[in-house]
Structure formats: C-alpha cells, structure tokens
PDB file of C-alpha atoms in Angstrom:
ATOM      1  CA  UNK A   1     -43.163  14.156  22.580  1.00 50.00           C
ATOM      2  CA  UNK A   2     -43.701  11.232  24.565  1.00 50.00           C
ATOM      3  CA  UNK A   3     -40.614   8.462  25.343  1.00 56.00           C
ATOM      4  CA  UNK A   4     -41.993   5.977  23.093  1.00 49.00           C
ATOM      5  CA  UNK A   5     -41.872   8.468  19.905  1.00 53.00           C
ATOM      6  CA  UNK A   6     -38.550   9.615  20.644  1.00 52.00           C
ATOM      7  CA  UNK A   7     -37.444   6.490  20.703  1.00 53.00           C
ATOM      8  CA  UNK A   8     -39.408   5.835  17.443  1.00 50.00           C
ATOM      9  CA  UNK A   9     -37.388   8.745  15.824  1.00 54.00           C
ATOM     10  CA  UNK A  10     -34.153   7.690  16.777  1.00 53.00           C
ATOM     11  CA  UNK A  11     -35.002   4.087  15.574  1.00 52.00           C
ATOM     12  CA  UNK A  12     -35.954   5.510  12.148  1.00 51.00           C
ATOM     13  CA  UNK A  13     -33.004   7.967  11.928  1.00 53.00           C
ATOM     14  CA  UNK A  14     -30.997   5.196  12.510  1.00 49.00           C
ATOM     15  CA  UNK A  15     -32.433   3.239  10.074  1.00 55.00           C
ATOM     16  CA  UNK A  16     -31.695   6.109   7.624  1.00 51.00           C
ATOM     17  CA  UNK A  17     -28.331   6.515   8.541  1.00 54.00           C
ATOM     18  CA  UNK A  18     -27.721   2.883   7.819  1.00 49.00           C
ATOM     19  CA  UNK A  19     -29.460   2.993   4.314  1.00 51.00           C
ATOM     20  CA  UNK A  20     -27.176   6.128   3.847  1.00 49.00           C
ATOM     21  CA  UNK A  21     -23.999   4.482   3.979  1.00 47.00           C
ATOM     22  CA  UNK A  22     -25.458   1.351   2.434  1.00 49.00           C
ATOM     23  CA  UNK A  23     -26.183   3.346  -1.021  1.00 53.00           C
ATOM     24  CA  UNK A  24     -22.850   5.362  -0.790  1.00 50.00           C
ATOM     25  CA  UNK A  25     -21.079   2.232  -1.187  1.00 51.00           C
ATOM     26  CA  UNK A  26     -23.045   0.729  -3.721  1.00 54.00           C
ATOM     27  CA  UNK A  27     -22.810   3.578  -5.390  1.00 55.00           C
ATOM     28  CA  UNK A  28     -18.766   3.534  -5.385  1.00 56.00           C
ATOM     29  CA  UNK A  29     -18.811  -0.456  -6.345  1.00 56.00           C
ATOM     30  CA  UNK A  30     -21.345   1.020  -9.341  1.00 55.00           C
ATOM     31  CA  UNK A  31     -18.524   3.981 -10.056  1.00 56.00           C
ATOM     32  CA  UNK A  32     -15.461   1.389 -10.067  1.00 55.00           C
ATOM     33  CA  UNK A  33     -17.624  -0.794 -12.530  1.00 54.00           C
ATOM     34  CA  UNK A  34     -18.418   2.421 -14.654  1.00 57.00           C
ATOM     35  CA  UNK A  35     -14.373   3.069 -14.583  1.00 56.00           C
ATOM     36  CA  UNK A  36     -13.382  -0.573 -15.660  1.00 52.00           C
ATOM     37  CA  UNK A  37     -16.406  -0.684 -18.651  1.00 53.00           C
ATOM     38  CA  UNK A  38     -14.772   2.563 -19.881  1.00 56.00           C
ATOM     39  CA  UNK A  39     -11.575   1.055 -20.070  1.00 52.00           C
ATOM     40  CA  UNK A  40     -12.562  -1.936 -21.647  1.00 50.00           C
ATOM     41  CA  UNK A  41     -13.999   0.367 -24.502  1.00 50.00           C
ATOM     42  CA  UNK A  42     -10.874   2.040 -24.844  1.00 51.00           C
ATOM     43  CA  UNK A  43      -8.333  -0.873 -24.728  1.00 48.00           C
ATOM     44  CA  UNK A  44      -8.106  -4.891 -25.875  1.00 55.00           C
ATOM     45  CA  UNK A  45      -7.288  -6.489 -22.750  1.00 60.00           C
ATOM     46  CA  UNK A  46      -7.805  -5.549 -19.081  1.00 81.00           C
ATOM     47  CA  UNK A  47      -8.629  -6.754 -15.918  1.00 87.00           C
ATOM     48  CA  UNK A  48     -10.077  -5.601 -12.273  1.00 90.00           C
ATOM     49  CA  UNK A  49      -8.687  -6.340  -8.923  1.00 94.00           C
ATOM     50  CA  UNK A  50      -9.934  -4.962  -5.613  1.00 95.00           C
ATOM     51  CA  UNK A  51      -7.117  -4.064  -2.822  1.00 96.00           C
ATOM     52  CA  UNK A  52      -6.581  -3.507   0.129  1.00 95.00           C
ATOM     53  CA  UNK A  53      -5.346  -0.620   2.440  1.00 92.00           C
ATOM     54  CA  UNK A  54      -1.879  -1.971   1.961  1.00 93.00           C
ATOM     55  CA  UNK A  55      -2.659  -2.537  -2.018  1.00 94.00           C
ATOM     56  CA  UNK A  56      -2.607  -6.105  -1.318  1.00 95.00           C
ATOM     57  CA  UNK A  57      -5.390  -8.170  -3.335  1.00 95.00           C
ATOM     58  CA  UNK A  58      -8.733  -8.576  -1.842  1.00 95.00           C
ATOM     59  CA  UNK A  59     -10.574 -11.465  -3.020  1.00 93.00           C
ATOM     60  CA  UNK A  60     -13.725 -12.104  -1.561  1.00 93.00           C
ATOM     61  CA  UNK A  61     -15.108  -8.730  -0.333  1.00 91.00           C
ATOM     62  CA  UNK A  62     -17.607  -9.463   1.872  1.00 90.00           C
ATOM     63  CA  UNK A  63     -15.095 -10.989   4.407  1.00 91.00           C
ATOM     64  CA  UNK A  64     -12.239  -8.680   3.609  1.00 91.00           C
ATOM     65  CA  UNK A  65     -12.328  -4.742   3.491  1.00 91.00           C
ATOM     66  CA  UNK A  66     -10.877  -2.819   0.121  1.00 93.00           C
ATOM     67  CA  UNK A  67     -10.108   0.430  -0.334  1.00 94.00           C
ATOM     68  CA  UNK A  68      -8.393   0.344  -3.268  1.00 95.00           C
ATOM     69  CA  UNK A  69      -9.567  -0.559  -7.477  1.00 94.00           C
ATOM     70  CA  UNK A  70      -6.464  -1.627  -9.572  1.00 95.00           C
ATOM     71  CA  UNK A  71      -7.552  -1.900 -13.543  1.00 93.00           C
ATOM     72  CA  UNK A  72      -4.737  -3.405 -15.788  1.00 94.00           C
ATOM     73  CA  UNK A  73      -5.443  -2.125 -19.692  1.00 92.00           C
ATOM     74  CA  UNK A  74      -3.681  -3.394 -22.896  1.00 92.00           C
ATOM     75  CA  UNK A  75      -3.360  -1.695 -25.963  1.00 89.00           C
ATOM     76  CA  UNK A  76      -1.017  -1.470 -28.910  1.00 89.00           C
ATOM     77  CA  UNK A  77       1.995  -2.284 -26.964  1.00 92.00           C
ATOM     78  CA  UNK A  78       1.078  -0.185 -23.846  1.00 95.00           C
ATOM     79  CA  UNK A  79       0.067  -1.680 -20.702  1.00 95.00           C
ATOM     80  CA  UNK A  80      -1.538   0.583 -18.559  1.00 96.00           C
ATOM     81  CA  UNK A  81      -2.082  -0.351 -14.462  1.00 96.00           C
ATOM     82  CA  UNK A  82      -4.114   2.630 -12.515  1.00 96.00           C
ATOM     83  CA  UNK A  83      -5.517   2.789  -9.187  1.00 96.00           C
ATOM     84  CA  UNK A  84      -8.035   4.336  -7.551  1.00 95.00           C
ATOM     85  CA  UNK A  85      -9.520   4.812  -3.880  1.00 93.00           C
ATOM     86  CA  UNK A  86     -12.975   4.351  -2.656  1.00 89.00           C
ATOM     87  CA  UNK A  87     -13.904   7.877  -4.459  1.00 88.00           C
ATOM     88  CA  UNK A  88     -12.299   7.049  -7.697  1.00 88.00           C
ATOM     89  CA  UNK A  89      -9.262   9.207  -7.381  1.00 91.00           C
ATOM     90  CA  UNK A  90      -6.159   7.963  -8.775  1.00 94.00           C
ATOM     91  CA  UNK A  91      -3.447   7.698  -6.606  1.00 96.00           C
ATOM     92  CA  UNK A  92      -0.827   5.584  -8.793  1.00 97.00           C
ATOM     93  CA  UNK A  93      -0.644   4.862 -12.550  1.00 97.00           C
ATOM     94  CA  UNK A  94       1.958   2.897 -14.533  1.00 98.00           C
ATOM     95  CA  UNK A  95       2.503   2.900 -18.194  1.00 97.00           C
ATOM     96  CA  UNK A  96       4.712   0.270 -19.541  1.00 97.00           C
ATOM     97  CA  UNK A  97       6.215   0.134 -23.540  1.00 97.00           C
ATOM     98  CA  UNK A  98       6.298  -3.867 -24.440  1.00 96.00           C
ATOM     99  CA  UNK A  99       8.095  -5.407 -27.571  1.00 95.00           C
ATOM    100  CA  UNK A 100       6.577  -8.515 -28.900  1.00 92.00           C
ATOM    101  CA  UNK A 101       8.131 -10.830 -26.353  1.00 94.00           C
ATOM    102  CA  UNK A 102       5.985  -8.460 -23.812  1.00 93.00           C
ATOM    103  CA  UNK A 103       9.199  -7.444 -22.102  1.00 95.00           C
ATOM    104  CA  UNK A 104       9.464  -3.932 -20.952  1.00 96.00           C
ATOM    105  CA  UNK A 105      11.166  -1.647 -22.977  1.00 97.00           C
ATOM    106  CA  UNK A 106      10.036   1.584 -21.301  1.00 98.00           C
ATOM    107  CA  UNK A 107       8.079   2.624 -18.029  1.00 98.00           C
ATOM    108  CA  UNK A 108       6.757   5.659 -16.438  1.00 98.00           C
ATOM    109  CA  UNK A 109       5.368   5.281 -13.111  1.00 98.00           C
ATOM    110  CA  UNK A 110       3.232   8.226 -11.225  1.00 98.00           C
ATOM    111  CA  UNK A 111       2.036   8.401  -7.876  1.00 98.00           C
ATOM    112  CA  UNK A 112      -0.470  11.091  -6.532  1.00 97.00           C
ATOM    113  CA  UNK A 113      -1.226  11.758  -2.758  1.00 95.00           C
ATOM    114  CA  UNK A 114      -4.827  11.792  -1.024  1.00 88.00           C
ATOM    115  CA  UNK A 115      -4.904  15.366  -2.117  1.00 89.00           C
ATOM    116  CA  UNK A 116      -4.512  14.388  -6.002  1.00 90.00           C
ATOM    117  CA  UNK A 117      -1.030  16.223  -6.047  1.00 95.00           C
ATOM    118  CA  UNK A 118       2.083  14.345  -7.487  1.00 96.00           C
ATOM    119  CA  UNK A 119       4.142  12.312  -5.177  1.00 97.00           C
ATOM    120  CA  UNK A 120       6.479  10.864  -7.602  1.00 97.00           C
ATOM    121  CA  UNK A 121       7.253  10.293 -11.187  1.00 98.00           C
ATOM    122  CA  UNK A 122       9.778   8.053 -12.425  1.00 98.00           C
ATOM    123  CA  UNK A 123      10.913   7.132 -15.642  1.00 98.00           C
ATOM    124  CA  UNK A 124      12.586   4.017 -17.085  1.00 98.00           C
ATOM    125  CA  UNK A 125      14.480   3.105 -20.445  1.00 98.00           C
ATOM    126  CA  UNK A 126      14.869  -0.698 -20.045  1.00 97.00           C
ATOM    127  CA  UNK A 127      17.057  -0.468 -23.016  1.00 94.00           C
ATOM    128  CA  UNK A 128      19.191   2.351 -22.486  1.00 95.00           C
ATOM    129  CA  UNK A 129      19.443   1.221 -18.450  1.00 96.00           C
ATOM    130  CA  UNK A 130      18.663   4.627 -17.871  1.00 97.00           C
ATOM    131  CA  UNK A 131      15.854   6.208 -15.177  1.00 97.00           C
ATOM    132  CA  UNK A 132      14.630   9.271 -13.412  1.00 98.00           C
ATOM    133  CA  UNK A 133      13.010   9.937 -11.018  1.00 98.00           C
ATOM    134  CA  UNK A 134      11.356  13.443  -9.222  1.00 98.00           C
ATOM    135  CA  UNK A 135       9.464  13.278  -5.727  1.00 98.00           C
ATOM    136  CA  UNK A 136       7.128  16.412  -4.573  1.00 98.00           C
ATOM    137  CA  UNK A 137       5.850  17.302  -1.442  1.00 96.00           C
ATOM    138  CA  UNK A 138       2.469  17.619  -0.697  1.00 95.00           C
ATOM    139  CA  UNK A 139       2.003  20.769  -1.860  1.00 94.00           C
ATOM    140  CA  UNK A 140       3.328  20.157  -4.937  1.00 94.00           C
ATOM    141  CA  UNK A 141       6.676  21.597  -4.638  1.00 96.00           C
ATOM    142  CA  UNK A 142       9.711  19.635  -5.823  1.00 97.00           C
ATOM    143  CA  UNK A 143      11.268  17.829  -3.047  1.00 97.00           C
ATOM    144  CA  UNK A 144      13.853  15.870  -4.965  1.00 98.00           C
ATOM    145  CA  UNK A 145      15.704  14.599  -8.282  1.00 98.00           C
ATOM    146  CA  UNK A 146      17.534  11.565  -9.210  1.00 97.00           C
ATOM    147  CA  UNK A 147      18.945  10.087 -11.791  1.00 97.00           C
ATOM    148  CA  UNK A 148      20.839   6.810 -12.166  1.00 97.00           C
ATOM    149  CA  UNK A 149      22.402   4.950 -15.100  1.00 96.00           C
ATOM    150  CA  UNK A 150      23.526   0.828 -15.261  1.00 94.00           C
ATOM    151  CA  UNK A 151      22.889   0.901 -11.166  1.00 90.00           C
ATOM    152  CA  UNK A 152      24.418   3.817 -10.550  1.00 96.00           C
ATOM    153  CA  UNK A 153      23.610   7.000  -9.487  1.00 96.00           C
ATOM    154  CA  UNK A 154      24.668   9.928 -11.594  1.00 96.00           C
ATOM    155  CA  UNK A 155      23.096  13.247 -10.125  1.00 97.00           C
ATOM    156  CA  UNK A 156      20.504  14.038  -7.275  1.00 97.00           C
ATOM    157  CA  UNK A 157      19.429  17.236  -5.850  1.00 98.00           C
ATOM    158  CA  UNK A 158      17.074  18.078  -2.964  1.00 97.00           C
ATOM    159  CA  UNK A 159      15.281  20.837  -2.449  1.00 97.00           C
ATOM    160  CA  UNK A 160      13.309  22.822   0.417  1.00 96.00           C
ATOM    161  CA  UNK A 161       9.475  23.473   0.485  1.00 94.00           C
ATOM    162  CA  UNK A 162      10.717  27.010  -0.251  1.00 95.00           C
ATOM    163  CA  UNK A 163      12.609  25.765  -3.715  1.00 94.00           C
ATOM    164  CA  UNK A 164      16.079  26.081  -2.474  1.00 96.00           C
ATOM    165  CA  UNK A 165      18.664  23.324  -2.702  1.00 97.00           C
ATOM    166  CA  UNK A 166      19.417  21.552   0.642  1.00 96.00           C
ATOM    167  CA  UNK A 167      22.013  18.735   1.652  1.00 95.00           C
ATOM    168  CA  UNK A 168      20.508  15.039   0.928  1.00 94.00           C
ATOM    169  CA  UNK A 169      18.261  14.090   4.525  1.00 93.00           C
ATOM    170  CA  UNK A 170      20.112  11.582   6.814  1.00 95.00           C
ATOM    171  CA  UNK A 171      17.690   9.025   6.678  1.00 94.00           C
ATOM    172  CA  UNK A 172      18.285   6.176  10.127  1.00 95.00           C
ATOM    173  CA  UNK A 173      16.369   3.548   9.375  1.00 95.00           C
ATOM    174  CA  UNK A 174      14.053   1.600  12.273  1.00 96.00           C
ATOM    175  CA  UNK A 175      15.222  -1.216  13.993  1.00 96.00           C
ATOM    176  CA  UNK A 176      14.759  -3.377  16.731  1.00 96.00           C
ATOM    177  CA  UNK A 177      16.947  -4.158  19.894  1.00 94.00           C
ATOM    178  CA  UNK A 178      20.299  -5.491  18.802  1.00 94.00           C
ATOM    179  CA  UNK A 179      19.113  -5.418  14.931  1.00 94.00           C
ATOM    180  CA  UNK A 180      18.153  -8.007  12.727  1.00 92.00           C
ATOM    181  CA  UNK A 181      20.669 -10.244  14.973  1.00 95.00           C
ATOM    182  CA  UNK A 182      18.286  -9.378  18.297  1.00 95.00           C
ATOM    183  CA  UNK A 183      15.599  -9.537  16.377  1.00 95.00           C
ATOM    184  CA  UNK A 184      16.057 -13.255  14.880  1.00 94.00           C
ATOM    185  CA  UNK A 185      17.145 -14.373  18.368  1.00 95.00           C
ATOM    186  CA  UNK A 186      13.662 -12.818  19.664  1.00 96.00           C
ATOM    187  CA  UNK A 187      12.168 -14.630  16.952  1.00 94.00           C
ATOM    188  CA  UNK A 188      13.659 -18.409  17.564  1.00 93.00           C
ATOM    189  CA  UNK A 189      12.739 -18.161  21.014  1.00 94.00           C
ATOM    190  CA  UNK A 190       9.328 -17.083  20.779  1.00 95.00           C
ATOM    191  CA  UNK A 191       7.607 -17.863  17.418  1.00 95.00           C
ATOM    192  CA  UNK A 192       5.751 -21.344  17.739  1.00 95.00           C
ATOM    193  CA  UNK A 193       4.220 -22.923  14.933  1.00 96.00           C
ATOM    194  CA  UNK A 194       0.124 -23.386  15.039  1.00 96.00           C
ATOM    195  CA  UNK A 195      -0.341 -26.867  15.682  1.00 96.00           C
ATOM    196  CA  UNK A 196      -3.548 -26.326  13.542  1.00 97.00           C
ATOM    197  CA  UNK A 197      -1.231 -24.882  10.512  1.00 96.00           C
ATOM    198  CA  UNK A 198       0.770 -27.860  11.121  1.00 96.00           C
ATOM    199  CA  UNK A 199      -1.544 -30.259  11.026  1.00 96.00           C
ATOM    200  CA  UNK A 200      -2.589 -29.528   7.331  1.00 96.00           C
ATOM    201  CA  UNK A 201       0.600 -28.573   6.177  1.00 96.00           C
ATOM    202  CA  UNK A 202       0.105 -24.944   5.888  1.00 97.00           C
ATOM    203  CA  UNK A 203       3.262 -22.799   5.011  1.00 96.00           C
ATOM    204  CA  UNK A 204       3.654 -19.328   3.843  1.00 96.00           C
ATOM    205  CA  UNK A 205       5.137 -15.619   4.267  1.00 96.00           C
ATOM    206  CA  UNK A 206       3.277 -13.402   6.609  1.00 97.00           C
ATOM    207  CA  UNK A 207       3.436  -9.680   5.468  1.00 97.00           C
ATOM    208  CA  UNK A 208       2.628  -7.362   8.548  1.00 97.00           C
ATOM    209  CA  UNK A 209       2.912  -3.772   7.865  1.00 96.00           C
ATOM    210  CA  UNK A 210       3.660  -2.441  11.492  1.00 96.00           C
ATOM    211  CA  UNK A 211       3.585   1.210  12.656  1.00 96.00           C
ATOM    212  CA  UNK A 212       6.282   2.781  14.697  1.00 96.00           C
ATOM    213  CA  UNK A 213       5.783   6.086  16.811  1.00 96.00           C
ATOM    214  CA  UNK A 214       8.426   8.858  17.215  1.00 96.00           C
ATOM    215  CA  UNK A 215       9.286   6.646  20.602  1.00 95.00           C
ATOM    216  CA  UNK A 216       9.792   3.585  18.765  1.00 95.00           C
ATOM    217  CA  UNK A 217       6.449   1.831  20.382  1.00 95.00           C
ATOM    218  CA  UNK A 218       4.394  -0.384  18.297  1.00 95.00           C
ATOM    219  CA  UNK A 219       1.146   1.276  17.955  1.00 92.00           C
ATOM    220  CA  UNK A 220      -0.643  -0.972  14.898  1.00 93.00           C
ATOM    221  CA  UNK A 221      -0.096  -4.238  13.047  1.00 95.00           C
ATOM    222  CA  UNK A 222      -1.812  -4.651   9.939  1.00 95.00           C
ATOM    223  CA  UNK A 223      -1.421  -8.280   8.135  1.00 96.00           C
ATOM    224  CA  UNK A 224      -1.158  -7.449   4.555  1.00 95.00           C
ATOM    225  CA  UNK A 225      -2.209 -10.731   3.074  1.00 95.00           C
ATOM    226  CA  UNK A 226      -4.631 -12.524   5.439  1.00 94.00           C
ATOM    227  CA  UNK A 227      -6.776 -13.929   2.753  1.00 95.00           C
ATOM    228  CA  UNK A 228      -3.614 -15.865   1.227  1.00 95.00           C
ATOM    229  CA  UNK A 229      -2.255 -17.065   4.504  1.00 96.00           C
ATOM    230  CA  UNK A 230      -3.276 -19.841   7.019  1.00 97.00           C
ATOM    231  CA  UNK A 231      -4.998 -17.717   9.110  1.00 96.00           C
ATOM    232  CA  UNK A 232      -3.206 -19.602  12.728  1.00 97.00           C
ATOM    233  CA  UNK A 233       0.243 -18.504  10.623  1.00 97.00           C
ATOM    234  CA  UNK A 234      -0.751 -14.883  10.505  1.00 97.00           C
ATOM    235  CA  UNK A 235      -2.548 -14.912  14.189  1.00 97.00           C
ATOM    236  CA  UNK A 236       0.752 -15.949  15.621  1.00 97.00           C
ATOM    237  CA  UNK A 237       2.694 -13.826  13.272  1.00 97.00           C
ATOM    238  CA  UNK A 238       0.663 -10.726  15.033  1.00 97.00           C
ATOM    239  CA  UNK A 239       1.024 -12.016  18.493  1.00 97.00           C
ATOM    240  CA  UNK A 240       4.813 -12.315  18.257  1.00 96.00           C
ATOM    241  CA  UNK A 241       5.048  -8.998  16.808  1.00 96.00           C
ATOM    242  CA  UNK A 242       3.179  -7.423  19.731  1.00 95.00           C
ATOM    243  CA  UNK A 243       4.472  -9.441  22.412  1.00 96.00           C
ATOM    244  CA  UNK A 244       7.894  -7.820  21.695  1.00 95.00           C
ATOM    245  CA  UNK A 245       9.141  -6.843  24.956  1.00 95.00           C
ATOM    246  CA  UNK A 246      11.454  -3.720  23.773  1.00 95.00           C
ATOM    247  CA  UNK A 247      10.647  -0.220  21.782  1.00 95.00           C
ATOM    248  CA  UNK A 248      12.437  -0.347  18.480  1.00 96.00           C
ATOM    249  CA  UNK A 249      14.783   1.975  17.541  1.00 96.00           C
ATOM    250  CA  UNK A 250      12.350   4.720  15.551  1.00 96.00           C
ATOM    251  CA  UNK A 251      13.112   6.181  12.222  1.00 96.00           C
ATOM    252  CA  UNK A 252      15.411   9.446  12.353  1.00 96.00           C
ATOM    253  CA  UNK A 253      15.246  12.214   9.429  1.00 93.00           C
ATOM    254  CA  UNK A 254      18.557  14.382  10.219  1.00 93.00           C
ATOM    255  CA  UNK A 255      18.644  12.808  13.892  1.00 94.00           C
ATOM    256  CA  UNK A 256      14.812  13.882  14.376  1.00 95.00           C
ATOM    257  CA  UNK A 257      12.882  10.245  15.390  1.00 96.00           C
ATOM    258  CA  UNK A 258       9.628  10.482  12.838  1.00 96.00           C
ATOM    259  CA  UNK A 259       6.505   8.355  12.171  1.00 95.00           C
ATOM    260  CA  UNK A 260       7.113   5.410  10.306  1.00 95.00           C
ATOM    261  CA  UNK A 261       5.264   2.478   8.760  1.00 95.00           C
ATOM    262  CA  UNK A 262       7.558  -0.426   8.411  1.00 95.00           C
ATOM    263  CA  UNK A 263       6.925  -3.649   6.204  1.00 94.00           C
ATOM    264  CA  UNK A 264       7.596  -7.072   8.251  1.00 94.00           C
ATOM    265  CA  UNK A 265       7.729 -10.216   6.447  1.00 95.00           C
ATOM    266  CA  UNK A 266       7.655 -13.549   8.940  1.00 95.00           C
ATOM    267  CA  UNK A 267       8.195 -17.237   7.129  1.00 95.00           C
ATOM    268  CA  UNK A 268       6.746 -20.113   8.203  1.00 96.00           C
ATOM    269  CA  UNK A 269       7.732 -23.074   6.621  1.00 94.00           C
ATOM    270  CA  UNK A 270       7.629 -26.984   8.198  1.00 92.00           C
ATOM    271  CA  UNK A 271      11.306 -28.952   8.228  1.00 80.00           C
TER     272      UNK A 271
END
C-alpha cells in the first residue's frame, strides 16, 4: 500500500483506539451508577462520592482524576460505607451499629487487596471498649492478630506465610535528617508563603503522600487534596518537599530498609 493509506490506517486505528478507551470509561461511570441505584433500592439513605488514588474526595472530575467510588448506605441502624475501584471491586467496607443518637455502638471494618483477598478485618464494641483486629497477606494467609481492651493491648500473635508463629517485626519508621527537629528547621528556612495565596487570604493543610525508596530518595509526591487547597499553597508545598537536599532515613522491617509511602501534612496559615 501506498504512504498515504498507511497513514490513513494508522489515523483510523488511532481513532479506534481512542473511542476504545472512551467507552470503557463510560462504561465504568455507567457500572458505579448501576452500583449506587442498587443500593438505594436496598437501603433509606445513601450517598456517592468519587475519590481519588489516595481516597481523598474528587469533586469535579473532569479536572481531577478518580479511581476510587465510595457509597455511604443507611438502614435500620446500620450504616454501611463500601468502596470500589475503577472495575467495581471492593477494596474496603465498613459496617457501623448506631443507637438513636447515631453514635457508634459497634463497627467492623474490612479491607481487601487489588487481588480481592482480605487485608484486614477489625472489629469494634464501642460499648464494651473492646476490638480485634486480623491482617493477611496477600495470599490470604494470616499474617497477624491483635486484640486490645480500654487502650490497651491484651494479646497479639504473628505469623509466617508458612502459618508458623514468628517474633512481632521491628518496624523503624522513616525519617528525615535530624528528625522532625531537622526537618522543621529545613522547613522555617525554606518554605515561603505564595504571595498570590497571601493576597486572598488563602490558608490550609497540604496533604502530600510522598514515596520513599529502599535508599531513602524521594521518588514521587502526590498532593492528596489539591481540589480543597489554594493551589500556590500546595505548588510550594511540592517544591519544598522535593527541593530537600538530604535522603531520608528509609523504613526498616527487622533492620531490612523497604518501600514506603509516607503521609506529609504541611500548614499554611497567615499571622
């Protein structure tokens, strides 16, 4: 075939490709839709919220990318909160008892991971100040149990992938240079306030979810809640964060330096 019809071809398989993934997310806005009118059969009182990759709230989605569908249900005493991703899987769903001055009286709260199997599942007697709580791996196994009573901790076991007991992980959280001490002093020295927040009075708390390699080297910053800040406070909130001139000190699971996703909050607020 000649140039001009190859490049005919290519124009209309791109075209295609671009309908393609058009329809597939119509399609999962018409699936989340179908999930929330099901509910609403089902239950008295409920209500839809779109989130984000952090599970922050996503308000208007054709500026701001979701990934996640929260639906909030009410029935007979029950509230029920469920997520879903973008293929309607649910990754987290919370049921809460209420008494009659809608204050909680029980709770049981169950995670799943990508692959639909259990992460956690945690129970709570409000009343009885009682809770446990069990945490798998991904394969399903059981990883760990807790249980606590009044704030404190009665009994926990962990266990191997294999099912035997093991000693409870050394968990070293990440830090930066000198801790939170080094850290402020970074801060006060290098965090300037937008003269364009300023000038319309624009306060707020910045949440940056920041991932940390096995070196300690910043390698992402995500701002959880863009759409809520002034968006000069959350621009400089990311700069300062990557302009850090040290590697933190990375997480450590029995001395071994992992992966970690840390949450960051920065306040800006005018004297």
């Amino acid at each position: 075939p000649s140039s001009k019809a190859k490049e005919i071809r290519l124009l209309a398989e791109f075209r295609i490709t671009i309908y393609f993934f058009y329809t597939i997310m119509h399609i999962r806005k018409i699936l989340f839709f179908l999930l929330f009118f099901f509910q609403s059969f089902i239950s008295f009182s409920q209500s839809l919220e779109y989130l984000n990759h952090l599970r922050y709230p996503v308000l208007d989605t054709s500026k701001y990318d979701y990934e996640y569908l929260r639906i909030v249900t009410e029935k007979n005493g029950v509230i029920h909160t469920q997520i879903f991703n973008l293929d309607t899987i649910k990754v987290y769903h919370a049921s809460a008892l209420i008494d009659e001055d809608r204050n909680k009286i029980s709770e049981r709260i169950l995670s799943y991971y990508s692959n639909s199997q259990m992460e956690y599942n945690k129970r709570i007697n409000f009343q009885k100040e009682e809770s446990e709580e069990k945490y798998y791996y991904p394969s399903g196994v059981l990883k760990s149990e807790t249980s606590n009573h009044s704030g404190e901790l009665i009994s926990e076991i962990y266990y191997a992938e294999n099912g035997e007991k093991i000693l409870k992980p050394l968990i070293e959280e990440a830090s930066p240079k000198g801790g939170i001490k080094g850290w402020n002093f970074y801060l006060a020295g290098s965090l300037r306030y937008p003269p364009e927040a300023r000038a319309v009075g624009a306060e707020g708390m910045v949440i940056l979810s920041i991932d940390l390699s096995e070196m300690g080297e910043i390698q992402n910053v995500h701002v959880a809640n863009a759409e809520f800040i002034h968006e000069a406070l959350w621009k400089e909130a990311v700069r300062v964060v990557m302009a850090y001139p040290h590697k933190w000190e990375p997480q450590k699971e029995n001395g071994n330096p992992v992966l970690t996703t840390i949450k960051l909050p920065l306040r800006f607020k005018l004297s």
